[in-house]
Amino acid sequence: MQENKRIVEQVWDYTKHAKYYSYRPNYAPKTIDMLITLAKGEKAGNLKVADIGAGTGNLSIMLLERGCEVVSVEPNDAMREIGIERTKGAKIEWVRATGVDSTLQSGSFDWVTFGSSFNVMDRTEALKEAHRLLKGNGYFSCMWNHRDLNDPIQQKAENAILSIVPDYTRGVRREDQRPIIEAHKELFDNIIYIEEDFYFHQSLENYILAWQSVKNPYWDLETKEGQEIFDKITAKMREVLPQEFDIKYTTRCWSARKVG
């Protein structure tokens, strides 16, 4: 597990990206409300949640605002430090660990969440770890914000990317997560899918800053070549996008109940 943890931290090192996460939209609020209702069921008291791959605390903060007791797991020091600062004074614990080796106590949580993080780890191992952490009948949820590519602004942004990187794809984060969950029926059942559209008001410059939080194999901002590709993409975006806009996203979430 320690070797797996080391590899995850190296391959998905977000140190240089962490400070740009504040420019990304958070998840659709009504979706989070519905998920809390699902996870709470007939339970009394506040939900105890393990937020895995918590990053700079975007989802964790939404959970805290809704009365959850949160343990946020994040292996990247830069991300975690920002998250700790953002949640200062709240009832939250931050842990330096990964989603496949969280170091948390078995059977301690009502709900285990992966906000834009399930795709950066071995999903089978992450499901096993979530199962271990959950109490009986507890729920696992993984979610992402997806750009709505039918939105005119998003279409222009996508075309700007494709003009520079013709083979650009969005990877596992865009896939239907049902097959991987169904492949582990011994761990989870009662799969529930939710999606919610929303608009996010953003300036062009903040939109470009939000793109600097993105880590993918097409442009590595750690390299001169990667920075040059990114600069070409953002130059195209500045040509075709207005200075301010409302831009459409969809929060998509898959949840499932622990078996056993």
C-alpha positions as a LaTeX table, in Angstrom:
\begin{tabular}{lrrr}
\hline
Residue & $x$ (\AA) & $y$ (\AA) & $z$ (\AA) \\
\hline
Met1 & 0.00 & 0.00 & 0.00 \\
Gln2 & 2.86 & 2.42 & 0.76 \\
Glu3 & 4.25 & 1.95 & $-2.77$ \\
Asn4 & 0.78 & 2.55 & $-4.22$ \\
Lys5 & 0.50 & 5.70 & $-2.12$ \\
Arg6 & 3.88 & 6.95 & $-3.36$ \\
Ile7 & 2.92 & 6.38 & $-7.01$ \\
Val8 & $-0.41$ & 8.18 & $-6.61$ \\
Glu9 & 1.31 & 11.18 & $-5.02$ \\
Gln10 & 3.85 & 11.40 & $-7.84$ \\
Val11 & 1.56 & 10.82 & $-10.82$ \\
Trp12 & $-1.22$ & 13.05 & $-9.48$ \\
Asp13 & 0.94 & 15.75 & $-7.87$ \\
Tyr14 & $-1.24$ & 18.86 & $-7.74$ \\
Thr15 & 1.25 & 21.08 & $-5.91$ \\
Lys16 & 1.47 & 23.63 & $-8.74$ \\
His17 & $-2.29$ & 23.48 & $-9.38$ \\
Ala18 & $-3.61$ & 23.87 & $-5.83$ \\
Lys19 & $-3.86$ & 27.67 & $-5.68$ \\
Tyr20 & $-6.10$ & 27.75 & $-8.76$ \\
Tyr21 & $-8.83$ & 25.49 & $-7.36$ \\
Ser22 & $-10.72$ & 28.45 & $-5.92$ \\
Tyr23 & $-11.56$ & 29.52 & $-9.49$ \\
Arg24 & $-13.47$ & 26.30 & $-10.22$ \\
Pro25 & $-17.23$ & 26.05 & $-9.60$ \\
Asn26 & $-18.36$ & 23.95 & $-6.66$ \\
Tyr27 & $-20.94$ & 21.17 & $-6.93$ \\
Ala28 & $-24.63$ & 21.90 & $-7.50$ \\
Pro29 & $-26.10$ & 22.58 & $-4.00$ \\
Lys30 & $-29.39$ & 20.70 & $-4.50$ \\
Thr31 & $-27.47$ & 17.59 & $-5.53$ \\
Ile32 & $-25.50$ & 17.71 & $-2.28$ \\
Asp33 & $-28.76$ & 18.20 & $-0.36$ \\
Met34 & $-30.28$ & 15.12 & $-2.02$ \\
Leu35 & $-27.17$ & 13.06 & $-1.34$ \\
Ile36 & $-27.25$ & 13.98 & 2.34 \\
Thr37 & $-30.88$ & 12.88 & 2.52 \\
Leu38 & $-29.88$ & 9.58 & 0.89 \\
Ala39 & $-26.91$ & 8.97 & 3.18 \\
Lys40 & $-28.77$ & 10.01 & 6.32 \\
Gly41 & $-31.79$ & 7.75 & 5.82 \\
Glu42 & $-33.33$ & 7.16 & 9.24 \\
Lys43 & $-30.12$ & 7.94 & 11.15 \\
Ala44 & $-30.31$ & 10.32 & 14.08 \\
Gly45 & $-27.71$ & 13.03 & 14.56 \\
Asn46 & $-25.15$ & 14.40 & 12.11 \\
Leu47 & $-23.59$ & 12.34 & 9.35 \\
Lys48 & $-19.98$ & 11.35 & 9.80 \\
Val49 & $-18.30$ & 11.67 & 6.40 \\
Ala50 & $-14.90$ & 10.67 & 5.04 \\
Asp51 & $-14.20$ & 13.03 & 2.14 \\
Ile52 & $-11.52$ & 11.24 & 0.11 \\
Gly53 & $-9.21$ & 13.24 & $-2.12$ \\
Ala54 & $-10.60$ & 16.39 & $-0.55$ \\
Gly55 & $-8.20$ & 18.71 & $-2.36$ \\
Thr56 & $-8.56$ & 22.27 & $-1.12$ \\
Gly57 & $-11.84$ & 21.50 & 0.61 \\
Asn58 & $-14.53$ & 22.40 & $-1.94$ \\
Leu59 & $-16.83$ & 19.47 & $-1.16$ \\
Ser60 & $-15.76$ & 19.31 & 2.49 \\
Ile61 & $-16.97$ & 22.88 & 3.00 \\
Met62 & $-20.36$ & 22.10 & 1.45 \\
Leu63 & $-20.68$ & 19.13 & 3.81 \\
Leu64 & $-19.71$ & 21.22 & 6.84 \\
Glu65 & $-22.29$ & 23.86 & 5.88 \\
Arg66 & $-24.91$ & 21.11 & 6.03 \\
Gly67 & $-23.98$ & 19.95 & 9.52 \\
Cys68 & $-21.81$ & 16.94 & 8.66 \\
Glu69 & $-18.83$ & 15.86 & 10.75 \\
Val70 & $-16.03$ & 15.62 & 8.21 \\
Val71 & $-12.68$ & 13.87 & 8.01 \\
Ser72 & $-10.90$ & 15.10 & 4.88 \\
Val73 & $-8.25$ & 12.86 & 3.35 \\
Glu74 & $-5.75$ & 14.52 & 0.98 \\
Pro75 & $-2.22$ & 13.33 & 0.14 \\
Asn76 & $-0.98$ & 16.56 & $-1.47$ \\
Asp77 & 0.54 & 18.95 & 1.05 \\
Ala78 & $-0.17$ & 22.15 & $-0.92$ \\
Met79 & $-3.83$ & 21.24 & $-1.44$ \\
Arg80 & $-4.31$ & 20.11 & 2.15 \\
Glu81 & $-2.72$ & 23.28 & 3.58 \\
Ile82 & $-5.14$ & 25.45 & 1.61 \\
Gly83 & $-8.02$ & 23.25 & 2.79 \\
Ile84 & $-6.94$ & 23.52 & 6.42 \\
Glu85 & $-6.80$ & 27.30 & 6.14 \\
Arg86 & $-10.22$ & 27.48 & 4.45 \\
Thr87 & $-11.87$ & 25.35 & 7.15 \\
Lys88 & $-10.16$ & 26.86 & 10.18 \\
Gly89 & $-12.47$ & 26.75 & 13.21 \\
Ala90 & $-14.82$ & 24.15 & 11.68 \\
Lys91 & $-15.49$ & 20.67 & 13.05 \\
Ile92 & $-13.17$ & 18.89 & 10.62 \\
Glu93 & $-10.06$ & 16.72 & 10.70 \\
Trp94 & $-7.51$ & 16.70 & 7.88 \\
Val95 & $-5.46$ & 13.54 & 7.21 \\
Arg96 & $-2.46$ & 13.07 & 4.92 \\
Ala97 & $-3.28$ & 9.81 & 3.14 \\
Thr98 & $-4.71$ & 8.42 & $-0.10$ \\
Gly99 & $-8.07$ & 6.99 & $-1.10$ \\
Val100 & $-6.71$ & 3.45 & $-1.29$ \\
Asp101 & $-4.93$ & 3.63 & 2.08 \\
Ser102 & $-6.80$ & 6.25 & 4.10 \\
Thr103 & $-5.45$ & 5.13 & 7.53 \\
Leu104 & $-8.93$ & 5.77 & 8.97 \\
Gln105 & $-10.75$ & 3.37 & 11.31 \\
Ser106 & $-12.90$ & 0.63 & 9.78 \\
Gly107 & $-16.68$ & 0.92 & 10.10 \\
Ser108 & $-16.56$ & 4.52 & 11.33 \\
Phe109 & $-18.42$ & 6.49 & 8.68 \\
Asp110 & $-21.99$ & 6.93 & 7.47 \\
Trp111 & $-20.85$ & 8.22 & 4.09 \\
Val112 & $-17.65$ & 8.17 & 2.02 \\
Thr113 & $-17.36$ & 10.81 & $-0.71$ \\
Phe114 & $-14.99$ & 11.27 & $-3.65$ \\
Gly115 & $-15.31$ & 14.78 & $-5.10$ \\
Ser116 & $-13.47$ & 14.80 & $-8.46$ \\
Ser117 & $-11.00$ & 12.28 & $-7.05$ \\
Phe118 & $-12.30$ & 8.78 & $-7.81$ \\
Asn119 & $-10.64$ & 8.92 & $-11.24$ \\
Val120 & $-7.13$ & 9.62 & $-9.93$ \\
Met121 & $-6.74$ & 6.29 & $-8.11$ \\
Asp122 & $-7.28$ & 2.59 & $-8.64$ \\
Arg123 & $-11.08$ & 2.57 & $-8.50$ \\
Thr124 & $-11.35$ & $-1.06$ & $-7.42$ \\
Glu125 & $-9.04$ & $-0.44$ & $-4.48$ \\
Ala126 & $-10.89$ & 2.79 & $-3.67$ \\
Leu127 & $-14.20$ & 0.91 & $-3.56$ \\
Lys128 & $-12.67$ & $-1.68$ & $-1.22$ \\
Glu129 & $-11.39$ & 1.09 & 1.03 \\
Ala130 & $-14.75$ & 2.88 & 1.04 \\
His131 & $-16.46$ & $-0.41$ & 1.93 \\
Arg132 & $-14.02$ & $-0.90$ & 4.82 \\
Leu133 & $-14.63$ & 2.60 & 6.19 \\
Leu134 & $-18.42$ & 2.49 & 6.07 \\
Lys135 & $-20.86$ & 1.42 & 8.73 \\
Gly136 & $-23.58$ & $-1.05$ & 7.76 \\
Asn137 & $-25.87$ & 0.34 & 5.02 \\
Gly138 & $-23.57$ & 3.34 & 4.62 \\
Tyr139 & $-23.20$ & 5.02 & 1.22 \\
Phe140 & $-20.33$ & 5.70 & $-1.14$ \\
Ser141 & $-20.59$ & 8.62 & $-3.61$ \\
Cys142 & $-18.31$ & 9.83 & $-6.41$ \\
Met143 & $-19.00$ & 13.04 & $-8.29$ \\
Trp144 & $-17.63$ & 15.48 & $-10.81$ \\
Asn145 & $-18.55$ & 18.77 & $-12.42$ \\
His146 & $-18.61$ & 18.27 & $-16.18$ \\
Arg147 & $-18.53$ & 21.11 & $-18.68$ \\
Asp148 & $-21.71$ & 21.06 & $-20.73$ \\
Leu149 & $-20.28$ & 20.79 & $-24.23$ \\
Asn150 & $-23.62$ & 21.81 & $-25.76$ \\
Asp151 & $-23.35$ & 25.20 & $-24.09$ \\
Pro152 & $-22.19$ & 27.82 & $-26.66$ \\
Ile153 & $-19.42$ & 29.15 & $-24.40$ \\
Gln154 & $-18.18$ & 25.66 & $-23.61$ \\
Gln155 & $-18.26$ & 24.76 & $-27.31$ \\
Lys156 & $-16.00$ & 27.69 & $-28.10$ \\
Ala157 & $-13.62$ & 26.71 & $-25.30$ \\
Glu158 & $-13.60$ & 23.10 & $-26.46$ \\
Asn159 & $-12.88$ & 24.13 & $-30.04$ \\
Ala160 & $-10.00$ & 26.30 & $-28.82$ \\
Ile161 & $-8.49$ & 23.25 & $-27.10$ \\
Leu162 & $-9.04$ & 20.94 & $-30.07$ \\
Ser163 & $-7.44$ & 23.44 & $-32.45$ \\
Ile164 & $-4.18$ & 23.01 & $-30.52$ \\
Val165 & $-4.60$ & 19.46 & $-29.15$ \\
Pro166 & $-6.69$ & 17.54 & $-31.74$ \\
Asp167 & $-6.65$ & 14.25 & $-29.78$ \\
Tyr168 & $-7.85$ & 15.83 & $-26.53$ \\
Thr169 & $-10.16$ & 13.66 & $-24.41$ \\
Arg170 & $-11.40$ & 14.00 & $-20.84$ \\
Gly171 & $-10.58$ & 10.52 & $-19.55$ \\
Val172 & $-12.12$ & 8.46 & $-16.73$ \\
Arg173 & $-13.77$ & 11.47 & $-15.08$ \\
Arg174 & $-16.20$ & 11.63 & $-18.04$ \\
Glu175 & $-17.08$ & 7.92 & $-18.00$ \\
Asp176 & $-20.21$ & 6.29 & $-16.64$ \\
Gln177 & $-19.11$ & 4.92 & $-13.24$ \\
Arg178 & $-21.92$ & 2.35 & $-13.04$ \\
Pro179 & $-19.92$ & $-0.48$ & $-14.70$ \\
Ile180 & $-17.05$ & $-0.30$ & $-12.20$ \\
Ile181 & $-19.51$ & $-0.28$ & $-9.27$ \\
Glu182 & $-21.57$ & $-3.14$ & $-10.73$ \\
Ala183 & $-18.37$ & $-5.14$ & $-11.20$ \\
His184 & $-18.08$ & $-5.18$ & $-7.40$ \\
Lys185 & $-21.57$ & $-6.29$ & $-6.32$ \\
Glu186 & $-20.01$ & $-7.96$ & $-3.31$ \\
Leu187 & $-19.14$ & $-4.46$ & $-2.05$ \\
Phe188 & $-21.98$ & $-2.15$ & $-3.13$ \\
Asp189 & $-25.53$ & $-2.31$ & $-4.47$ \\
Asn190 & $-28.54$ & 0.00 & $-4.82$ \\
Ile191 & $-26.78$ & 2.30 & $-7.28$ \\
Ile192 & $-28.32$ & 5.77 & $-7.56$ \\
Tyr193 & $-27.38$ & 8.33 & $-10.21$ \\
Ile194 & $-28.04$ & 12.07 & $-9.95$ \\
Glu195 & $-27.20$ & 14.88 & $-12.33$ \\
Glu196 & $-27.99$ & 18.58 & $-12.07$ \\
Asp197 & $-27.27$ & 21.44 & $-14.46$ \\
Phe198 & $-26.20$ & 24.84 & $-13.21$ \\
Tyr199 & $-24.70$ & 28.08 & $-14.49$ \\
Phe200 & $-21.59$ & 29.69 & $-13.06$ \\
His201 & $-20.79$ & 33.36 & $-13.64$ \\
Gln202 & $-17.14$ & 33.86 & $-14.45$ \\
Ser203 & $-14.77$ & 36.38 & $-15.98$ \\
Leu204 & $-12.57$ & 35.27 & $-18.86$ \\
Glu205 & $-9.42$ & 35.69 & $-16.78$ \\
Asn206 & $-10.81$ & 33.64 & $-13.89$ \\
Tyr207 & $-11.95$ & 30.97 & $-16.33$ \\
Ile208 & $-8.39$ & 30.70 & $-17.65$ \\
Leu209 & $-7.05$ & 30.59 & $-14.09$ \\
Ala210 & $-9.46$ & 27.72 & $-13.39$ \\
Trp211 & $-7.90$ & 25.81 & $-16.30$ \\
Gln212 & $-4.54$ & 26.08 & $-14.51$ \\
Ser213 & $-5.98$ & 23.78 & $-11.82$ \\
Val214 & $-6.43$ & 21.03 & $-14.44$ \\
Lys215 & $-3.93$ & 18.19 & $-14.62$ \\
Asn216 & $-3.92$ & 16.03 & $-17.74$ \\
Pro217 & $-1.46$ & 14.27 & $-20.10$ \\
Tyr218 & $-1.83$ & 16.86 & $-22.87$ \\
Trp219 & $-0.11$ & 19.87 & $-21.33$ \\
Asp220 & 2.15 & 19.61 & $-18.30$ \\
Leu221 & 2.62 & 23.09 & $-16.85$ \\
Glu222 & 5.82 & 21.85 & $-15.21$ \\
Thr223 & 7.49 & 21.72 & $-18.64$ \\
Lys224 & 8.35 & 24.46 & $-21.15$ \\
Glu225 & 6.53 & 22.56 & $-23.91$ \\
Gly226 & 3.42 & 22.08 & $-21.77$ \\
Gln227 & 3.33 & 25.77 & $-20.83$ \\
Glu228 & 3.65 & 26.73 & $-24.49$ \\
Ile229 & 0.70 & 24.49 & $-25.44$ \\
Phe230 & $-1.38$ & 25.94 & $-22.62$ \\
Asp231 & $-0.48$ & 29.49 & $-23.65$ \\
Lys232 & $-1.60$ & 28.77 & $-27.23$ \\
Ile233 & $-4.91$ & 27.35 & $-25.98$ \\
Thr234 & $-5.61$ & 30.31 & $-23.71$ \\
Ala235 & $-4.67$ & 32.76 & $-26.48$ \\
Lys236 & $-7.37$ & 31.08 & $-28.62$ \\
Met237 & $-9.84$ & 31.31 & $-25.75$ \\
Arg238 & $-9.16$ & 35.03 & $-25.41$ \\
Glu239 & $-9.91$ & 35.45 & $-29.11$ \\
Val240 & $-13.32$ & 33.72 & $-29.04$ \\
Leu241 & $-14.74$ & 34.19 & $-25.53$ \\
Pro242 & $-16.34$ & 37.35 & $-24.06$ \\
Gln243 & $-14.84$ & 39.09 & $-21.04$ \\
Glu244 & $-17.60$ & 37.78 & $-18.74$ \\
Phe245 & $-20.17$ & 35.03 & $-19.15$ \\
Asp246 & $-22.52$ & 32.57 & $-17.49$ \\
Ile247 & $-21.18$ & 29.13 & $-18.28$ \\
Lys248 & $-23.04$ & 25.83 & $-18.00$ \\
Tyr249 & $-21.87$ & 22.80 & $-16.00$ \\
Thr250 & $-23.47$ & 19.56 & $-14.88$ \\
Thr251 & $-22.80$ & 17.92 & $-11.52$ \\
Arg252 & $-22.91$ & 14.14 & $-12.02$ \\
Cys253 & $-22.85$ & 11.73 & $-9.07$ \\
Trp254 & $-22.98$ & 7.98 & $-8.63$ \\
Ser255 & $-23.84$ & 6.56 & $-5.20$ \\
Ala256 & $-24.15$ & 3.02 & $-3.91$ \\
Arg257 & $-24.97$ & 1.31 & $-0.58$ \\
Lys258 & $-22.54$ & $-0.91$ & 1.29 \\
Val259 & $-23.23$ & $-4.63$ & 1.13 \\
Gly260 & $-22.76$ & $-6.53$ & 4.38 \\
\hline
\end{tabular}
